[in-house]
Amino acid sequence: MPTLALSKAITAGLRKAMEDDDKVVLIGEDIGKLGGVFRVTEGLQKDFGQRRVIDAPLAESGIVGTSIGMAIRGYRPVIEIQFDAFIYPAYDQIVTQLAKLHNRTRGHESLPVVIRVPYGGGIGSPEHHSESPEAVFAHHAGLRIISPSTPHDAYWMIQEAIDSPDPVMFFEPKRRYWLRGEVDTDNRGPGPHTAQVVTEGTDVTLVAYGPLMPTAADVVAAAADEGTSVELIDLRSLNPIDFDTIEASVKKTGRLVVTHEAPVFLGLGAEIAARITERSFYHLEAPVLRVGGFHTPYPGSKLEHHYLPDLDRILDGVDRVLAY
Amino acid sequence: MPTLALSKAITAGLRKAMEDDDKVVLIGEDIGKLGGVFRVTEGLQKDFGQRRVIDAPLAESGIVGTSIGMAIRGYRPVIEIQFDAFIYPAYDQIVTQLAKLHNRTRGHESLPVVIRVPYGGGIGSPEHHSESPEAVFAHHAGLRIISPSTPHDAYWMIQEAIDSPDPVMFFEPKRRYWLRGEVDTDNRGPGPHTAQVVTEGTDVTLVAYGPLMPTAADVVAAAADEGTSVELIDLRSLNPIDFDTIEASVKKTGRLVVTHEAPVFLGLGAEIAARITERSFYHLEAPVLRVGGFHTPYPGSKLEHHYLPDLDRILDGVDRVLAY
Amino acid sequence: MTSNIAQASDSRTSSEPRMIQMLTPDGERISSGEYDAFAAELDDEDLRGFYKDMVLVRRVDAEGNALQRQGQLGLWAPLLGQEAAQIGMGRALRPQDFVFPTYREHGVAWCRGVAPETLLGLFRGQNHGGWDPQEHNFHTYTIVIGSQTLHATGYAMGVGLDGEVGTGDPARDTATVACFGDGATSQGDVSEALTFAGAFNAPVLFFCQNNQWAISEPTSVQTRVPLFMRGQGFGVPGVRVDGNDIIAMYAVARASLDSVRAGHGPMLIEAFTYRMGAHTTADDPTKYRDAATTEAWAAKDPITRLRAHLESLGTPEEFFVEVDAEADALAARIRENCISMAEPDPAEIFAYAYREPHSLVEEERAEYLDYLASFEDSTEGAR
Amino acid sequence: MTSNIAQASDSRTSSEPRMIQMLTPDGERISSGEYDAFAAELDDEDLRGFYKDMVLVRRVDAEGNALQRQGQLGLWAPLLGQEAAQIGMGRALRPQDFVFPTYREHGVAWCRGVAPETLLGLFRGQNHGGWDPQEHNFHTYTIVIGSQTLHATGYAMGVGLDGEVGTGDPARDTATVACFGDGATSQGDVSEALTFAGAFNAPVLFFCQNNQWAISEPTSVQTRVPLFMRGQGFGVPGVRVDGNDIIAMYAVARASLDSVRAGHGPMLIEAFTYRMGAHTTADDPTKYRDAATTEAWAAKDPITRLRAHLESLGTPEEFFVEVDAEADALAARIRENCISMAEPDPAEIFAYAYREPHSLVEEERAEYLDYLASFEDSTEGAR
Ligand SMILES: Cc1ncc(C[n+]2csc(CCOP(=O)(O)OP(=O)(O)O)c2C)c(N)n1
Ligand SMILES: Cc1ncc(C[n+]2csc(CCOP(=O)(O)OP(=O)(O)O)c2C)c(N)n1
Ligand SMILES: [Mg+2]
Ligand SMILES: [Mg+2]
């Protein structure tokens, strides 16, 4: 079992998918010789050629729109968006075309397009390089959205994304690209749309995903020191959300905290809070609490540690939910 | 007090704003001679000229982007987007530029731009003409979002939107354009960001906005027949949301149903449910229930009556929340 | 001095652009230089075929308008006046070519074998299109202006990756056609399509039907230079053709498609035509344009023009009578098939959101169908 | 036959385009036709001013790199090699003109009186820009590629509405400058900016610095025709200028700005130059380009070139020594001011989301500041 950095696990997954199916092509800005600004596609153009690893003109709508066309022609394009906020020029192609063509053609057309989006903050970047836009895509039907938090999941989930006949947005926790972990290349996980109980616990359920998973693990440890048993769930799939797994946990613990870097207001936590409250009303000892970004633009990097949920803020949430 | 159709109340509000401030300019597709596809700008080009009522090239990003530039030059552009889903090509300019320039310039620059968006379904239109995209804009900080449901509010709120130094998205309930009502041109309402209790009640609180307000009023009447007293709140402001008014009501009734045409999943109802549950946990007799659109593309018009929350579906929600 | 600089390089000052024409409004056949060769192969039978196509799609169009007026359709987007542009292009295509249409491409659809009834699903509100693009090499209609030009370009890039271009084999070399209007040229997506097409030398033909209007906006709102020039700065050469002249349309389309298939790179055709009807049945053109201009264009009608030419070639009167009869029969069939369309099943709403099962959609479907079923015994029924 | 058609109208086949140059890489002054007149007014003092500007901004740039390496900045975007393009444009502006920059316009910023320290806020992560655009008629930097070209066009449309164009009064007529790179030309927004500029005859000058690279992508990834042509199909004439030749840059900028201010419509300048450094300090150009090309461009260096010319004009050695001393002092000042910048206050996060009070932001601010305060007596402290 190799130990890989999360970014390199994605590289390995991409490589595997490209070997398995020569209809898989990569397209994006600077993904060729440079290997992408995070080096996720490093070496792939050298090995698979310029026809399968395509440096695109600097136009995100064009990249998504032409990928749709390539998919209609029988290809399985995997797009790299350079940074989270640079996906917005492609918003229209994603939500009115990519997400809707299967429906528009009454199922005749499938759109196996993957959009890789490095997202989240914490790497000291300037404006537009640290956002977490998952919620605005999850609101639109037609897209699947997943986000790995470990190298093992990264390796498998990127392949599952590419295999999917539905369009998949693959959100990569960029500040965890350097997180190393074992990748079991023989045994895949529970499938892309299942949440996973990472640590069992009895007092509070904590739901996190992507970049906040390591922070959440720290919370579990710190809470244990204080005598609180936290059950930690890695959401993994952001659309659909595996409410069954969360519900089962909350029916056990009676308390739920959800954390994400995205703004709390209308973030995924809102939906999880609303739906879990509906499903487990009589089991909840406290309202579902959310710890996340503020309703402000993501700040300059000197201030981002205030914006991002950290150990203390999430612990504070755990304490508050226990105080009910 | 004149009685006006909602669309004409907006026209009157626009006219008033243009008379009061010659920096107010209108820009959009087909808003000149045609007066817009819904005739909201009818007569305004004739009266204010082509320099103040500008037919733009067919490019929404361009319309929003150049409006930003005009605002920087000192104008107060009021944009018409032709139909809801045609706003997506402008998504990037709206969320990364319009919403963020005040912050980027540390308050030096104000962006008094209004984006008028006819939204919602129920008028038998083809794809892309019936969507309710308010939630994906509300998630981004920097935009104010309001939606009138009566001609009186339409008249005043469009003027308040134009007066605002912040960018405002003005969502117009297009299937209610023909709804007539009295407009008191001397007395404005409670301000654009206040929710209003439309009908007082004691058993359940019902929150709606824009196009569903008349339907919600029918629900109040039908519920009354069944002996249920529903307190109806017109949200009016979608960002910020006036949680105080909802909370006060829910602390009285103990039950809350939220309805909107937008998909339930990550719609405004999710945030309202999450936050009101947090604020009123011990007062709630039942989970907050939501009645809204499905997680599917908006269907063809022959099927839209299934998709849209109607009297029966909302009543069903009221019944379900009472059954707890 | 200043204005000299401006003028020196100002392309606005160029004179009226060349427009390829082979059939005058009076039906007289004229030469048009290098494109003549592509019309040379057309015999009288071909021309009668064109005539029939145009008359039939005009009848389809009239029936669309009528069905909308009678409440059978929610909307109709008429192609009146654009028959030559569309049939000329449609008939120049080979089976393996692939077309990405707007919402007004009823004539091209006709040539691709999409039954007119099939188009009605969208306009009646049964669905949003629903046909199988691969069956006809004709994509579903696109409503969001300009989007489809990127799909066409991407498809063509795929054709390039497949090597189905420049092989010299007429059964393999494949062109992709991106249809769009004059208004669409302003959308960023269309420029990005030109960018990608140029950068990747994609075998795509940009087919702009300049019908002079984007709803109420004349082309001058979009551009101050002729639209056939739009691609020049992207490396996509363009040509303007009389879009009401089916012979010129066919010849220019043939020439351009051949060039594209041969791998010489993307090209752009501006078919100069006129939207004789309303934008859609929801539109009222009297609000924004005067009857005189429309009448002037009526004198350039593509069908009248070809009929005059066919008559000059000695086509017997019976031919025209037969075509009209066929049109009547077609109209009756369409009407019948439209009216008899079944109400769509509410389960359809949930059927195609995703191809693979999706837990949320399944939950909502089950809940809603249960909810509907709960009315079954009641007198109310769901509306 | 087919390929004849393609070639006949294929603009790719045009020969090497004309590039305006007035100072050869060796520093020799040459004539460049109609643009000479705009350089004629430059006296030796002006040229020495240009030299000083270029040396100073190059030093600002070097200091930016150094501060980043030392951890004082999160990032720096070097302008190395583009000094002539930017100072040439910057010095051709009038006070009332307005500039919309990218993130690399340190030279133009310099000319607009924005202190280099002010630029550092963004690169240090103190804020996202933060200066007052109206104070300098120079907007804050824009990172999202191409967006600012629409703002510039809209601003220019506003200038047009104000009537501050074509009056003949040099203190009133106003040009707006839209800065962008070669990569940016592919963005739909840039094409839409050209569309609006053409359609509204907006007094905007499109200023493309073609530095041959968009991060790792050479210009050939974006286009197969020269970029000065990009505006032609939108009615925006273009000219290519040697972007490493400050005299030509100044002359072409002056000529174009005059034309724009006079109301002759939008224009485009392609400044042909080279990004000598990395894209940003986060980039490693050895991954994608060979040193030889960069070296070849080093021989065309804008500063060396002007220095050679100044020397040939007899400029005394002391002048160059003085400029270097001034550069040293500037660098020291910048360093000092950078290092002494105060940590931003967390309340800043909430301060400018909206201009008017917003209940949610106020609630979140109060909660978070309370939360922070709760650490004040504890040993931990908020990190
Ligand atoms: C992105 C977008 N914006 C606006 C519309 C509304 N709309 C539908 S058709 C149309 C005019 C299109 O004009 P043109 O491209 O010339 O095509 P034509 O209708 O003349 O065939 C407009 C503005 C749309 N469908 N999509
Ligand atoms: C919409 C968007 N996509 C991607 C990026 C990432 N990015 C930053 S600079 C750059 C290259 C820009 O190249 P060019 O326009 O030539 O300007 P230069 O950096 O050479 O000055 C890219 C891709 C971005 N900032 N915005
Ligand atoms: Mg048109
Ligand atoms: Mg560049």
XYZ file of C-alpha atoms in Angstrom, chain A residues 98-260:
163
model
C -24.130 20.433 -18.147
C -26.628 19.847 -15.339
C -29.675 19.850 -17.594
C -28.853 18.099 -20.854
C -29.678 14.631 -19.594
C -33.103 15.936 -18.676
C -33.496 18.031 -21.828
C -32.899 14.993 -23.994
C -35.191 12.860 -21.830
C -32.332 10.605 -20.918
C -30.914 10.118 -24.387
C -27.751 11.982 -23.639
C -25.390 11.322 -20.767
C -22.797 13.863 -19.766
C -19.859 12.115 -18.132
C -17.960 15.302 -17.419
C -15.925 15.793 -14.258
C -15.050 19.235 -12.962
C -12.167 19.260 -10.529
C -12.233 22.284 -8.247
C -9.444 22.979 -5.766
C -11.344 24.803 -3.023
C -11.108 26.353 0.405
C -8.674 28.614 2.169
C -5.774 28.434 4.527
C -2.911 28.705 2.069
C -2.291 32.417 2.297
C -3.614 33.318 -1.118
C -5.059 36.565 -2.430
C -8.706 37.223 -3.232
C -10.694 34.578 -5.168
C -8.256 31.776 -4.311
C -9.841 30.498 -1.098
C -13.562 30.167 -1.623
C -15.902 27.265 -0.976
C -18.694 27.514 -3.524
C -20.122 23.997 -3.190
C -23.536 25.088 -1.929
C -24.441 27.173 -4.952
C -23.871 24.179 -7.200
C -25.603 21.727 -4.889
C -28.811 23.768 -5.121
C -29.055 22.927 -8.833
C -30.297 19.471 -9.751
C -28.312 17.438 -12.231
C -24.846 17.667 -10.713
C -23.249 15.235 -8.317
C -20.793 16.762 -5.900
C -18.177 14.916 -3.931
C -15.142 15.893 -1.906
C -12.498 13.526 -0.562
C -10.576 14.218 2.611
C -7.959 11.458 2.504
C -5.509 10.271 -0.132
C -7.278 6.915 -0.258
C -10.625 8.525 -0.964
C -9.011 10.942 -3.399
C -7.592 8.070 -5.410
C -10.853 6.177 -5.614
C -13.349 8.955 -5.704
C -11.744 10.651 -8.709
C -12.062 7.365 -10.572
C -15.655 6.948 -9.463
C -16.340 10.488 -10.622
C -14.916 9.701 -14.047
C -16.909 6.472 -14.222
C -20.162 8.226 -13.488
C -22.492 8.804 -16.434
C -23.723 11.907 -14.596
C -21.700 15.115 -14.391
C -19.663 15.238 -11.212
C -18.072 18.162 -9.474
C -15.031 16.985 -7.607
C -14.038 19.445 -4.889
C -10.423 19.071 -3.851
C -9.411 20.373 -0.414
C -6.443 22.346 -1.644
C -4.821 23.029 1.697
C -4.724 19.276 2.258
C -2.994 18.500 -1.029
C 0.149 17.797 0.940
C -1.606 15.545 3.475
C -0.061 12.114 3.222
C -1.810 8.811 3.800
C -1.995 5.209 2.747
C -3.824 4.400 -0.445
C -5.183 0.897 -0.775
C -5.212 0.530 -4.523
C -6.999 -2.819 -4.316
C -9.975 -1.962 -2.165
C -12.170 0.974 -2.844
C -14.276 2.682 -0.205
C -18.019 2.561 0.286
C -18.845 4.362 -2.947
C -18.825 8.072 -3.623
C -22.196 8.979 -2.182
C -21.907 7.468 1.260
C -20.890 9.382 4.351
C -18.463 7.687 6.691
C -18.365 7.537 10.443
C -14.701 8.225 11.032
C -14.760 8.078 14.827
C -17.584 6.642 16.880
C -18.834 8.629 19.800
C -21.836 9.071 22.051
C -22.269 12.682 23.130
C -22.270 14.798 19.999
C -22.184 14.159 16.279
C -19.796 16.334 14.290
C -20.223 16.504 10.520
C -17.412 17.876 8.387
C -15.926 17.295 4.947
C -12.927 17.986 2.781
C -10.443 20.476 4.224
C -11.901 20.534 7.719
C -11.619 16.800 8.364
C -8.154 17.004 9.966
C -9.335 19.939 12.070
C -12.412 17.954 13.051
C -10.227 15.027 14.049
C -8.322 17.387 16.323
C -11.632 18.446 17.814
C -12.499 14.849 18.576
C -9.203 14.414 20.400
C -9.451 17.686 22.283
C -13.040 16.946 23.281
C -12.035 13.495 24.461
C -9.509 15.183 26.752
C -12.386 17.173 28.187
C -14.394 13.984 28.557
C -16.699 14.500 25.626
C -17.230 11.673 23.184
C -17.651 13.061 19.667
C -18.833 10.953 16.761
C -17.173 12.307 13.630
C -18.710 11.903 10.194
C -16.953 12.649 6.932
C -19.700 13.709 4.575
C -17.754 12.842 1.389
C -20.789 13.411 -0.838
C -22.223 16.922 -0.924
C -24.926 16.084 -3.436
C -26.669 13.840 -2.691
C -26.069 14.073 1.032
C -26.191 10.806 2.908
C -28.737 11.878 5.493
C -29.298 8.302 6.636
C -25.845 8.054 8.128
C -26.144 11.415 9.866
C -29.628 10.631 11.108
C -28.543 7.305 12.588
C -25.734 9.043 14.418
C -27.878 11.875 15.711
C -30.511 9.464 16.942
C -27.717 8.042 19.057
C -26.020 11.233 20.246
C -28.937 13.650 20.268
C -26.696 16.525 19.271
C -25.215 17.720 16.007
C -22.624 20.261 14.979
C -21.911 20.855 11.286
C -18.816 22.677 10.152
C -17.590 23.930 6.796
